[in-house]
XYZ file of C-alpha atoms in Angstrom:
454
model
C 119.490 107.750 110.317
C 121.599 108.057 107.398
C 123.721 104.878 108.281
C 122.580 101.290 109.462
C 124.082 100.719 112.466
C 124.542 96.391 112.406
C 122.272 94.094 115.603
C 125.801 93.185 116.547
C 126.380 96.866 117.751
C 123.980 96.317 120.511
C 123.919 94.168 124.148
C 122.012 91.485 122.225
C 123.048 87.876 123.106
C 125.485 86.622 120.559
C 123.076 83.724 119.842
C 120.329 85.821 118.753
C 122.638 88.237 116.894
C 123.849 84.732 114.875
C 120.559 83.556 113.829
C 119.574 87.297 112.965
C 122.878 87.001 110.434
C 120.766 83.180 109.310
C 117.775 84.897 108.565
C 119.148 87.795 106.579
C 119.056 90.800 109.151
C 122.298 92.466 108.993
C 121.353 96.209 109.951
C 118.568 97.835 111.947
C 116.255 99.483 110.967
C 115.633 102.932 112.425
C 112.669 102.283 114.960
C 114.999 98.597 116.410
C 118.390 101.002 116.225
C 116.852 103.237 118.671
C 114.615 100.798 120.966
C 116.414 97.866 120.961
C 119.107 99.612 123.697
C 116.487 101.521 125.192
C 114.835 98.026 126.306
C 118.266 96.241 127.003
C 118.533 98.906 129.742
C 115.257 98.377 131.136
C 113.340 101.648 129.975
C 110.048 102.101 129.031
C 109.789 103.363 125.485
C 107.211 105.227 123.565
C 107.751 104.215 120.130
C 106.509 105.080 116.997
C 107.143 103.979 113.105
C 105.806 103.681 109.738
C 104.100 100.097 109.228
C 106.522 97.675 108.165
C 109.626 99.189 109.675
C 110.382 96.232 112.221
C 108.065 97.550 115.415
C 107.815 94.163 116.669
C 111.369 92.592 116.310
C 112.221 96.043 117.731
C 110.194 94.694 121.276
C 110.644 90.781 120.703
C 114.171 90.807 120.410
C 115.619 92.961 123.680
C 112.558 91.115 125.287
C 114.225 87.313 123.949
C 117.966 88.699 124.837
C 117.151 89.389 128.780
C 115.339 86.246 129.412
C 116.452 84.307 132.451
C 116.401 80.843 133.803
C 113.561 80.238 136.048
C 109.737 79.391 135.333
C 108.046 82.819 135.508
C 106.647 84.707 133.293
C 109.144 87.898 132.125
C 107.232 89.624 129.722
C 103.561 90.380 128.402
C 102.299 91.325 125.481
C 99.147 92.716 124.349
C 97.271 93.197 121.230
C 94.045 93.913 119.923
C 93.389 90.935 117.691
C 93.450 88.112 117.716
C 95.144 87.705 113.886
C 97.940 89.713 115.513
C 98.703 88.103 118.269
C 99.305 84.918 115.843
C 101.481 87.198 113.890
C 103.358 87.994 117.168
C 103.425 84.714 118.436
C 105.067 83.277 115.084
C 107.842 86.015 115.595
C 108.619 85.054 118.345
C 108.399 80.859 118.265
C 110.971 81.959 115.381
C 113.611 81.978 117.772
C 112.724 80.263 120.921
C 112.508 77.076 119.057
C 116.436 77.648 117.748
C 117.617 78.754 121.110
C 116.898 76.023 122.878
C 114.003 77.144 125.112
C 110.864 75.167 125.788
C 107.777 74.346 123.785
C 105.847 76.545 126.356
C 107.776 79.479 126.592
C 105.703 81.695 124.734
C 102.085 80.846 125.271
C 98.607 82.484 123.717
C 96.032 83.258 125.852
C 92.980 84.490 123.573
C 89.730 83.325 126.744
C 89.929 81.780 130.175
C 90.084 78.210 128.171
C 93.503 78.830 127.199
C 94.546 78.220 130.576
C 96.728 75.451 131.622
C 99.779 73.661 133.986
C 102.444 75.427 131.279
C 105.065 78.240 132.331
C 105.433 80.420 129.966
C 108.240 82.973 129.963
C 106.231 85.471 127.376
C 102.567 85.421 127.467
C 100.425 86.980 124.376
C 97.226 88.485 125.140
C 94.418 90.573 124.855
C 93.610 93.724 127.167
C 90.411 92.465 128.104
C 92.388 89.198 129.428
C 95.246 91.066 130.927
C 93.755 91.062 134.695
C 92.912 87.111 134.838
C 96.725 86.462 134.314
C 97.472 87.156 137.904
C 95.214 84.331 138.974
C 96.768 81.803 136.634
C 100.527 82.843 136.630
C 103.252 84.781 139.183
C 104.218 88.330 137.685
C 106.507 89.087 140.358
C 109.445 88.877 137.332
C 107.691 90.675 134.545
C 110.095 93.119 132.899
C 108.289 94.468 129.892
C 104.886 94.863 129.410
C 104.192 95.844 125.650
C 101.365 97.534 124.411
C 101.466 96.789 120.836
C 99.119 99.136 118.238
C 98.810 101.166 121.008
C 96.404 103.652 120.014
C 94.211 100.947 119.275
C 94.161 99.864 123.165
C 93.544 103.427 124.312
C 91.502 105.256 122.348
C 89.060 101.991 120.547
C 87.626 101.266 123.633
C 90.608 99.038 125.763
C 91.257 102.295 127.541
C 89.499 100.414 130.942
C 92.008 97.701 130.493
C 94.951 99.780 131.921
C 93.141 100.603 135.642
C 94.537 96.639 135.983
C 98.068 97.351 135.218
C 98.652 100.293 137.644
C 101.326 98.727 140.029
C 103.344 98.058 136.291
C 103.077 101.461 134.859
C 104.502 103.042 138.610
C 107.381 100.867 138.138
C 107.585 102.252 134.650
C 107.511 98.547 132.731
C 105.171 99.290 130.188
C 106.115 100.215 126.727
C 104.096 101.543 123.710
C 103.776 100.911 120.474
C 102.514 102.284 117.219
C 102.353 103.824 113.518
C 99.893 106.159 113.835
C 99.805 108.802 117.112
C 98.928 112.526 117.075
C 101.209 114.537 117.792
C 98.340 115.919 120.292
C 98.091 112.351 121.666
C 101.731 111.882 122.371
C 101.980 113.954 125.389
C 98.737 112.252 126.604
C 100.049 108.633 126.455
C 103.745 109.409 128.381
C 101.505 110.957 131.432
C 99.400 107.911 131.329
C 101.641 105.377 131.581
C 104.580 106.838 132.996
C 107.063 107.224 129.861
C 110.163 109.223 129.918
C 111.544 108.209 125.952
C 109.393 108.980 123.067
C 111.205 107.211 120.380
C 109.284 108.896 116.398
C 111.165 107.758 113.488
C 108.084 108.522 111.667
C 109.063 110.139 108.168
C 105.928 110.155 105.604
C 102.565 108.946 106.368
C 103.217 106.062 104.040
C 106.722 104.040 102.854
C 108.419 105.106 100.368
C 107.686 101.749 98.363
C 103.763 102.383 98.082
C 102.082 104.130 95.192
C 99.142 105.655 95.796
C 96.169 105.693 93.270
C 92.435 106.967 92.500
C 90.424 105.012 90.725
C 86.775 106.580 89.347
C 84.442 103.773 89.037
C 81.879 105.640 87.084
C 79.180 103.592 86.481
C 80.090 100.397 87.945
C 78.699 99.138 91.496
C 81.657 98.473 93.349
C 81.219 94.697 93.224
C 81.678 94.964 89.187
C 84.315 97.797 89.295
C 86.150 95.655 91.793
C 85.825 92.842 89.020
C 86.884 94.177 86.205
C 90.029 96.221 87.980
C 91.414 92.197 88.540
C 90.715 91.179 85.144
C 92.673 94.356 84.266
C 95.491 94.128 86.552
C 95.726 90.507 87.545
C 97.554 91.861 90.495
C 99.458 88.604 92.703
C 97.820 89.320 95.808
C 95.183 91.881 96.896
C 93.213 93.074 99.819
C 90.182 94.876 99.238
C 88.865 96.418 102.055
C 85.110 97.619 102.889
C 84.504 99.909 106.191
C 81.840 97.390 107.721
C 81.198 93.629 108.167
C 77.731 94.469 106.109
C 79.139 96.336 103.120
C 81.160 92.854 103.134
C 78.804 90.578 102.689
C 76.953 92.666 100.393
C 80.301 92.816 97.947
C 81.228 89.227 98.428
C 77.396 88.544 97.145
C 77.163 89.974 94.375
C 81.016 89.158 93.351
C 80.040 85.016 93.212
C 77.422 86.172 90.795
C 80.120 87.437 88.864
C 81.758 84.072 89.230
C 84.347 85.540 91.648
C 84.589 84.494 95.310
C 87.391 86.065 97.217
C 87.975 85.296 100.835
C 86.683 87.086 103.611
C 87.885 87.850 107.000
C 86.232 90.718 109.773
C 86.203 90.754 113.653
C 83.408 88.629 114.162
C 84.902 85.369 113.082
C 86.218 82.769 115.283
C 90.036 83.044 115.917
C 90.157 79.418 114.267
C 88.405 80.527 111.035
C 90.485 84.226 111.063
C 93.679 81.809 111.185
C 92.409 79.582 108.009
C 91.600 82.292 106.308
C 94.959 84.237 106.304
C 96.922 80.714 106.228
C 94.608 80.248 102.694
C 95.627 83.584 101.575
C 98.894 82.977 102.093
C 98.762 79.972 99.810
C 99.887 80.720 95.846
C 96.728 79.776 94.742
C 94.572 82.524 96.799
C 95.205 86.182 95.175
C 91.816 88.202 96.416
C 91.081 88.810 100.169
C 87.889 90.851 100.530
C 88.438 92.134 104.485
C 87.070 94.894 107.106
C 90.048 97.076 108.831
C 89.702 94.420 111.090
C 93.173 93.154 109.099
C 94.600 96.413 108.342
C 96.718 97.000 111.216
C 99.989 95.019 111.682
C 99.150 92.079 109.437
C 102.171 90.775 107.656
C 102.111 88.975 104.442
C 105.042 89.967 102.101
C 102.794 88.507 98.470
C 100.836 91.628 99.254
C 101.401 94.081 96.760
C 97.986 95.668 95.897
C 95.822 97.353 98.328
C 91.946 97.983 97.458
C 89.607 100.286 99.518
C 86.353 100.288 97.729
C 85.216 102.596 100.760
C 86.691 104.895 103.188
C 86.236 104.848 106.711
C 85.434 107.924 108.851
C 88.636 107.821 110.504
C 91.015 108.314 107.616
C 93.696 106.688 109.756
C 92.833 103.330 108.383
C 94.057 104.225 104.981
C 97.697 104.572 105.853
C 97.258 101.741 108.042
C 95.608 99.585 104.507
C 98.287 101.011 102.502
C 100.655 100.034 104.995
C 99.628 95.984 104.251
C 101.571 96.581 100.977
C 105.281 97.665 100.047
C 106.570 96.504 103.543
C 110.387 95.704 103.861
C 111.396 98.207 100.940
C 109.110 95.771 98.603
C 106.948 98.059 96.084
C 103.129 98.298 96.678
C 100.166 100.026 95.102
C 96.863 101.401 96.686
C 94.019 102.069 95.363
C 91.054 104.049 96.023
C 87.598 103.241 94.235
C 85.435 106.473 94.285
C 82.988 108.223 92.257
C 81.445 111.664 92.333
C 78.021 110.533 93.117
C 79.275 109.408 96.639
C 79.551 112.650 98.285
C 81.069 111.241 101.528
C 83.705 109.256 99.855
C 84.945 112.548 97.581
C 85.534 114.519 100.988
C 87.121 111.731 102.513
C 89.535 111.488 99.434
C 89.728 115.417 99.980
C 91.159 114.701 102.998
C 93.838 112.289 102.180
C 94.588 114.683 99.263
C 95.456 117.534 102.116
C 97.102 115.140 104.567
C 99.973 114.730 101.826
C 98.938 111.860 99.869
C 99.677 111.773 96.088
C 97.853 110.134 93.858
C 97.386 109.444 90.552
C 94.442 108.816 88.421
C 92.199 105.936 86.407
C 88.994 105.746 85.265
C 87.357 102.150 84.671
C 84.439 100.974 82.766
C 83.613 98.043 81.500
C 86.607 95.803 80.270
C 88.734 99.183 80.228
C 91.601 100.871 83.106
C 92.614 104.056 81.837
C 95.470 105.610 83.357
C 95.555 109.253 83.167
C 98.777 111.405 83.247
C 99.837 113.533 86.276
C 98.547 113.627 89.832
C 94.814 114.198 90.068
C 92.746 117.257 89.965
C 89.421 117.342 91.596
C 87.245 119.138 89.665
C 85.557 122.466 91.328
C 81.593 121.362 91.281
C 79.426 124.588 89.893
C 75.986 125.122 90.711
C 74.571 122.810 88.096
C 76.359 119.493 89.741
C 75.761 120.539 93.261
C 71.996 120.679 91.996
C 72.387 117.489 90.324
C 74.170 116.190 93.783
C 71.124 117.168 95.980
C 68.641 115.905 93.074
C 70.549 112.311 93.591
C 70.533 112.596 97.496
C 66.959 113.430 98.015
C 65.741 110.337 95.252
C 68.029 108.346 97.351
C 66.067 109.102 100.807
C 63.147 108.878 99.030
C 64.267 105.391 97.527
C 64.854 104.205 100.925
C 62.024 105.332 103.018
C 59.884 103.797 100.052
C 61.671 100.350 101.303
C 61.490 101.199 105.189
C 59.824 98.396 107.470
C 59.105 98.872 111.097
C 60.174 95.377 111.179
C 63.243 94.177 109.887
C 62.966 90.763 107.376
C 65.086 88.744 106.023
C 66.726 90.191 102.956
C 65.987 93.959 104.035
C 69.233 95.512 103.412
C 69.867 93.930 99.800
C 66.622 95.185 99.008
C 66.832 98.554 100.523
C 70.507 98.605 98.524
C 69.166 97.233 95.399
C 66.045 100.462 95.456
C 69.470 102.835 96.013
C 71.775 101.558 93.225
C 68.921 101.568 90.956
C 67.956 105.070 91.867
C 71.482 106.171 90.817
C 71.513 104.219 87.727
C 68.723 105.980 86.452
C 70.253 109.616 87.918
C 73.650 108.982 86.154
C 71.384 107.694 82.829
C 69.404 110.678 82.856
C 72.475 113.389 83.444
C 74.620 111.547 80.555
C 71.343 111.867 78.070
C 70.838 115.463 79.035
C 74.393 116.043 78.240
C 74.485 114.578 74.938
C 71.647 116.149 73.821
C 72.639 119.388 74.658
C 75.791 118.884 73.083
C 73.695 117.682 69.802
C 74.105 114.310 69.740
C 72.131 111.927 68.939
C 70.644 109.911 72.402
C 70.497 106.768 70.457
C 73.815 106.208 69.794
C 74.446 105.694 73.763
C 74.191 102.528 75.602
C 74.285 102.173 79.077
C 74.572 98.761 81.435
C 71.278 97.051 81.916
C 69.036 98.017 84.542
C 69.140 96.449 88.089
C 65.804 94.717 88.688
């Protein structure tokens, strides 16, 4: 849309158009301009938009406008997480508290404990808790059901979840949200759940706002290069992300030995302890979150404007959605990449980004040093000597680790079996650099390398 079109423009109560004009929001943006009158007209939407576009004041606000007064509940919504339901939830409470409606209106329900005598009007929820709502609460007046981070729901394992909200998809109340759906998906979800509108404002695979950045760690572990890149940078506040709960606790490890101890949030924490966390990070005095992708969809803190992913997942998805934690509401953001050329896996996932449209530029950091180099960055073609030198690595490495093997698992067996493989590479990258500068007729003395890992 080349022009804003203004909330007033729509059948939005007047009230919630007024404290929209309080908070700042003068003009749509494109995802609300085209769901917001879809939803006042009581159609089922299948919407999709960058991250930070507005997805969920595009659903809270139609959803807020057609309330009516009685005691049932009119609307549900369901998430994945618990950290974004909270997220939701605060959206929401936003406005109910200034319009007048009740403490209870909009009411969490993360187990079967949550229960209780209230009535909500907008209940926030989990797909695995979606079919115990009918035992606690009347759904006779539900208007909108939203499923927000959609592909999440259906295709991470919540797909089950939806055989208990047949009778609301044949009435054609359920609505669908996300920032990331193939175009091979799309047709999929509207047959599923009974959609007529797909709604895709989705332009790039990232904002416009968020630079996008390689950084070659060389000879660092990723705990030290991870160090040294925020003594560099001294960025105002960063996520790091890992691709599992144990590469986590590994990092976070061996950063307090470096006398750095960011916080840490994954799945597997209690909803309490997820809240501290990201209420702490929040705080001007916290500037280093170290988190699984557990936080990298639909999490909304505006300090954020560096993005770390020391590894890659699988699904390549999650990058846009890290990236997407940064440079949101036309704020500028940078992401980063940590990689190195003795990670195989992590090159061809970068590989990958690189052909999905993603432009980055390059640094290299060492020790107490971020070079920037000029221009986007150019993989270089591997000959037959470095693939050699690749397999030499990879079969020392499964060498290293069978060496370390135990039928039964003890304490400590993954530090140590990670310890044998970083010291493996150590002396792989020691030995290549030596051969090098000998061959080039230098003199082997001259070259100092970190100490070896014990």
């Amino acid at each position: 849309m080349s022009e804003k079109l203004p909330f007033g423009s729509t059948a939005l109560k007047p009230e919630i158009v007024n404290l929209l004009k309080e908070d700042g929001f003068l003009t749509m943006s494109d995802i609300q301009a085209k769901t917001i009158p879809q939803l006042l007209r009581g159609k089922n939407v299948l919407a999709l938009s960058e991250t930070g576009t507005g997805k969920t004041l595009a659903f809270a606000l139609p959803i807020l406008s057609m309330l009516e007064e009685n005691d049932s509940v009119e609307a549900i919504i369901l998430s994945p997480t618990v950290a974004l339901l909270d997220q939701i939830k605060s959206v929401f409470e936003s406005f109910t508290r200034r319009l007048g409606l009740k403490e209870d209106a909009v009411k969490t329900i993360y187990s079967k404990n949550d229960y209780n005598r209230s009535k909500p009007k907008i209940v926030l929820t989990t797909p695995t808790m979606f079919l115990s709502l009918s035992s606690h609460y009347v759904l006779a007046n539900v208007k909108h059901i939203i499923i927000d981070e959609g592909d999440m729901i259906l295709f991470d394992g919540f797909d089950d979840s939806l055989k208990n909200m047949a009778k609301f998809i044949d009435k054609k109340l359920v609505s669908f949200f996300s920032a990331s759906l193939k175009e091979q998906q799309i047709k999929g979800v509207k047959s599923k759940l009974k959609i007529e509108t797909v709604i895709d404002v989705r332009k790039k695979i990232t904002n416009d706002t968020v630079s996008h950045h390689l950084v070659d760690y060389r000879t660092l572990s990723k705990a030290e290069a991870l160090y040294h890149f925020m003594e560099q940078k001294k960025p105002y506040k960063t996520i790091a992300f890992v691709s599992s709960k144990e590469e986590l606790y590994e990092v976070f490890e061996s950063l307090k030995a470096l006398s750095l101890k960011p916080l840490i949030v994954h799945g597997g924490l209690e909803k309490r302890e997820i809240k501290n966390v990201l209420n702490r990070f929040k705080n001007e005095n916290e500037h280093l979150l170290l988190a699984t992708d557990f936080v990298s969809r639909g999490i909304d803190i505006p300090e954020v404007d560096t993005i770390l992913s020391l590894s890659l997942s699988k699904d390549t998805d999650y990058y846009f959605h890290r990236a997407g934690r940064c440079g949101r509401f036309s704020q500028k953001g940078d992401s980063y990449v940590f990689f190195t050329y003795e990670e195989e896996e992590s090159v061809k996932r970068v590989k990958d980004l690189v052909r999905r449209g993603v432009n980055f530029d390059a640094y290299t950091l060492t020790e107490g040093n971020l070079r920037h180099q000029k221009g986007s960055y150019q993989f270089r073609n591997m000959g037959k000597k470095d693939r050699a030198n690749q397999q030499e690595l990879q079969k020392k490495i499964r060498h290293a680790v069978n060496q370390n093997k135990s039928k039964k698992v003890k304490p400590g067996y993954k530090k140590k079996v990670a310890k044998a493989v970083e010291l493996v590479k150590f002396k792989h990258r020691r030995k290549v650099v030596l051969t090098n500068i000998a061959k080039s007729g230098g003199n082997v003395k001259d070259f100092h390398m970190e100490k070896e890992r014990h």
